[in-house]
mmCIF file of C-alpha atoms in Angstrom:
data_model
loop_
_atom_site.group_PDB
_atom_site.id
_atom_site.type_symbol
_atom_site.label_atom_id
_atom_site.label_comp_id
_atom_site.label_asym_id
_atom_site.label_seq_id
_atom_site.Cartn_x
_atom_site.Cartn_y
_atom_site.Cartn_z
ATOM 1 C CA MET A 483 -32.106 15.272 48.581
ATOM 2 C CA SER A 484 -28.813 14.242 49.647
ATOM 3 C CA TYR A 485 -25.343 15.353 48.646
ATOM 4 C CA GLY A 486 -24.645 12.105 46.734
ATOM 5 C CA GLU A 487 -27.296 12.932 44.210
ATOM 6 C CA ASN A 488 -26.001 16.325 43.029
ATOM 7 C CA TYR A 489 -22.331 15.110 42.891
ATOM 8 C CA GLN A 490 -20.793 14.752 39.313
ATOM 9 C CA ASP A 491 -17.749 12.560 39.204
ATOM 10 C CA ARG A 492 -15.029 14.540 37.046
ATOM 11 C CA GLY A 493 -13.868 10.933 35.753
ATOM 12 C CA MET A 494 -9.968 10.480 34.780
ATOM 13 C CA VAL A 495 -9.261 14.486 35.019
ATOM 14 C CA LYS A 496 -9.378 13.958 38.799
ATOM 15 C CA TRP A 497 -6.394 11.328 38.636
ATOM 16 C CA ALA A 498 -4.352 13.427 36.402
ATOM 17 C CA GLY A 499 -2.336 15.007 39.019
ATOM 18 C CA PHE A 500 -1.535 11.627 40.547
ATOM 19 C CA TYR A 501 0.996 10.705 37.807
ATOM 20 C CA LEU A 502 4.548 10.665 39.041
ATOM 21 C CA SER A 503 7.221 12.269 37.084
ATOM 22 C CA GLU A 504 8.630 8.485 36.941
ATOM 23 C CA HIS A 505 5.616 7.704 35.192
ATOM 24 C CA THR A 506 5.722 10.495 32.853
ATOM 25 C CA ASN A 507 9.384 9.648 32.096
ATOM 26 C CA THR A 508 8.722 6.023 31.389
ATOM 27 C CA LEU A 509 5.555 6.743 28.959
ATOM 28 C CA SER A 510 7.850 9.446 27.154
ATOM 29 C CA ASN A 511 10.842 7.122 26.989
ATOM 30 C CA GLN A 512 8.517 4.375 25.606
ATOM 31 C CA THR A 513 6.888 6.504 22.879
ATOM 32 C CA VAL A 514 10.495 7.670 21.698
ATOM 33 C CA ALA A 515 11.614 3.836 21.616
ATOM 34 C CA GLU A 516 8.367 3.005 19.771
ATOM 35 C CA LYS A 517 9.389 5.690 17.165
ATOM 36 C CA ASN A 518 12.753 4.485 16.814
ATOM 37 C CA CYS A 519 11.589 0.840 16.261
ATOM 38 C CA PRO A 520 12.319 -0.287 12.553
ATOM 39 C CA GLN A 521 9.099 -0.177 10.708
ATOM 40 C CA GLN A 522 7.832 -3.485 8.737
ATOM 41 C CA LYS A 523 8.832 -2.861 4.996
ATOM 42 C CA MET A 524 6.896 -4.120 1.779
ATOM 43 C CA GLN A 525 7.330 -7.917 1.646
ATOM 44 C CA MET A 526 9.186 -8.774 -1.505
ATOM 45 C CA ASP A 527 8.999 -11.553 -3.851
ATOM 46 C CA VAL A 528 11.766 -13.900 -4.656
ATOM 47 C CA ASP A 529 12.579 -12.444 -7.977
ATOM 48 C CA GLU A 530 13.169 -9.037 -6.748
ATOM 49 C CA ILE A 531 15.267 -10.183 -3.974
ATOM 50 C CA GLY A 532 17.298 -12.494 -6.300
ATOM 51 C CA THR A 533 17.988 -9.069 -8.600
ATOM 52 C CA ILE A 534 18.940 -6.798 -5.940
ATOM 53 C CA LEU A 535 21.030 -9.579 -4.287
ATOM 54 C CA SER A 536 22.798 -10.348 -7.631
ATOM 55 C CA GLU A 537 23.547 -6.638 -8.754
ATOM 56 C CA ALA A 538 24.714 -6.015 -5.209
ATOM 57 C CA GLN A 539 27.347 -8.697 -5.367
ATOM 58 C CA LEU A 540 28.387 -8.073 -8.987
ATOM 59 C CA LYS A 541 28.784 -4.322 -8.171
ATOM 60 C CA ASN A 542 30.074 -4.465 -4.880
ATOM 61 C CA LYS A 543 27.341 -2.355 -3.385
ATOM 62 C CA GLN A 544 25.995 -2.333 0.161
ATOM 63 C CA VAL A 545 22.667 -3.649 1.150
ATOM 64 C CA ALA A 546 20.256 -3.246 3.868
ATOM 65 C CA ILE A 547 18.128 -6.477 4.679
ATOM 66 C CA GLN A 548 15.196 -6.818 6.855
ATOM 67 C CA ILE A 549 14.751 -10.237 8.097
ATOM 68 C CA GLU A 550 11.277 -11.751 8.906
ATOM 69 C CA GLU A 551 11.864 -12.074 12.620
ATOM 70 C CA ARG A 552 10.129 -10.138 15.464
ATOM 71 C CA ASP A 553 11.157 -9.278 18.940
ATOM 72 C CA VAL A 554 8.839 -10.265 21.910
ATOM 73 C CA ASN A 555 7.339 -6.834 21.558
ATOM 74 C CA GLY A 556 6.356 -7.528 17.661
ATOM 75 C CA TYR A 557 8.912 -5.071 16.194
ATOM 76 C CA TYR A 558 11.164 -5.987 13.466
ATOM 77 C CA LYS A 559 14.841 -6.214 14.261
ATOM 78 C CA ALA A 560 17.208 -3.437 12.931
ATOM 79 C CA ASP A 561 18.103 -3.976 9.095
ATOM 80 C CA THR A 562 21.394 -6.039 8.596
ATOM 81 C CA VAL A 563 23.783 -3.570 6.673
ATOM 82 C CA GLY A 564 26.975 -4.458 4.770
ATOM 83 C CA PHE A 565 28.539 -5.799 1.754
ATOM 84 C CA ILE A 566 27.971 -9.513 0.425
ATOM 85 C CA LYS A 567 30.876 -11.446 1.591
ATOM 86 C CA GLY A 568 29.512 -14.958 0.105
ATOM 87 C CA TYR A 569 26.786 -17.219 -0.271
ATOM 88 C CA ASP A 570 25.805 -20.938 -0.280
ATOM 89 C CA GLU A 571 22.790 -22.934 -1.159
ATOM 90 C CA LEU A 572 21.011 -21.851 2.300
ATOM 91 C CA GLY A 573 21.609 -18.149 2.438
ATOM 92 C CA ILE A 574 24.103 -14.889 2.100
ATOM 93 C CA PHE A 575 26.931 -13.495 4.255
ATOM 94 C CA VAL A 576 26.541 -9.889 4.730
ATOM 95 C CA GLY A 577 29.407 -8.894 6.796
ATOM 96 C CA GLY A 578 29.781 -11.397 9.511
ATOM 97 C CA THR A 579 25.817 -12.291 9.538
ATOM 98 C CA LYS A 580 24.639 -15.375 7.531
ATOM 99 C CA ILE A 581 21.087 -14.664 6.559
ATOM 100 C CA GLY A 582 18.992 -17.445 5.121
ATOM 101 C CA TYR A 583 17.268 -17.045 1.679
ATOM 102 C CA ASP A 584 13.989 -17.871 3.501
ATOM 103 C CA GLU A 585 14.279 -15.085 6.117
ATOM 104 C CA ILE A 586 14.680 -12.032 3.846
ATOM 105 C CA ARG A 587 11.672 -9.756 4.029
ATOM 106 C CA HIS A 588 13.201 -6.890 2.210
ATOM 107 C CA VAL A 589 16.459 -5.756 0.617
ATOM 108 C CA GLU A 590 17.660 -2.480 -0.768
ATOM 109 C CA PHE A 591 20.691 -0.889 -1.521
ATOM 110 C CA SER A 592 21.917 1.024 1.476
ATOM 111 C CA ASN A 593 22.097 4.607 1.258
ATOM 112 C CA GLU A 594 24.826 5.356 3.442
ATOM 113 C CA LEU A 595 26.732 8.437 2.714
ATOM 114 C CA LYS A 596 30.123 8.353 1.421
ATOM 115 C CA TRP A 597 32.765 10.529 2.882
ATOM 116 C CA SER A 598 33.401 12.012 -0.702
ATOM 117 C CA ASN A 599 29.804 13.156 -0.681
ATOM 118 C CA THR A 600 29.762 15.134 2.536
ATOM 119 C CA LYS A 601 30.040 18.908 2.583
ATOM 120 C CA ARG A 602 33.059 20.492 3.855
ATOM 121 C CA PHE A 603 32.555 23.476 6.438
ATOM 122 C CA LYS A 604 34.831 26.337 7.036
ATOM 123 C CA ILE A 605 35.217 27.052 10.702
#
């Protein structure tokens, strides 16, 4: 019987020590970046979108809009947040950005805190 017949490979355990600190940093940074990517929101129908956009414009409410566009990694872009500045037959102007009606995936009222709602702390 030769030595090779009794040897049992430990599989990936033996390679775990070969990870360099740069590798582990890269992996942890990638994990953090993936957690911070905007998540896919529910696809809304045209009537729901129209109702929220109308109310936002009439009552001067800030909106957050997720557009139907992804980056090269398949992640959605960050929401466009702002007040509706105007509109035309093709889309709306939110802040300085024009968004086509057909690009809107999800819209909601932005829940940013107002300065008047923040608590004051004593030092």
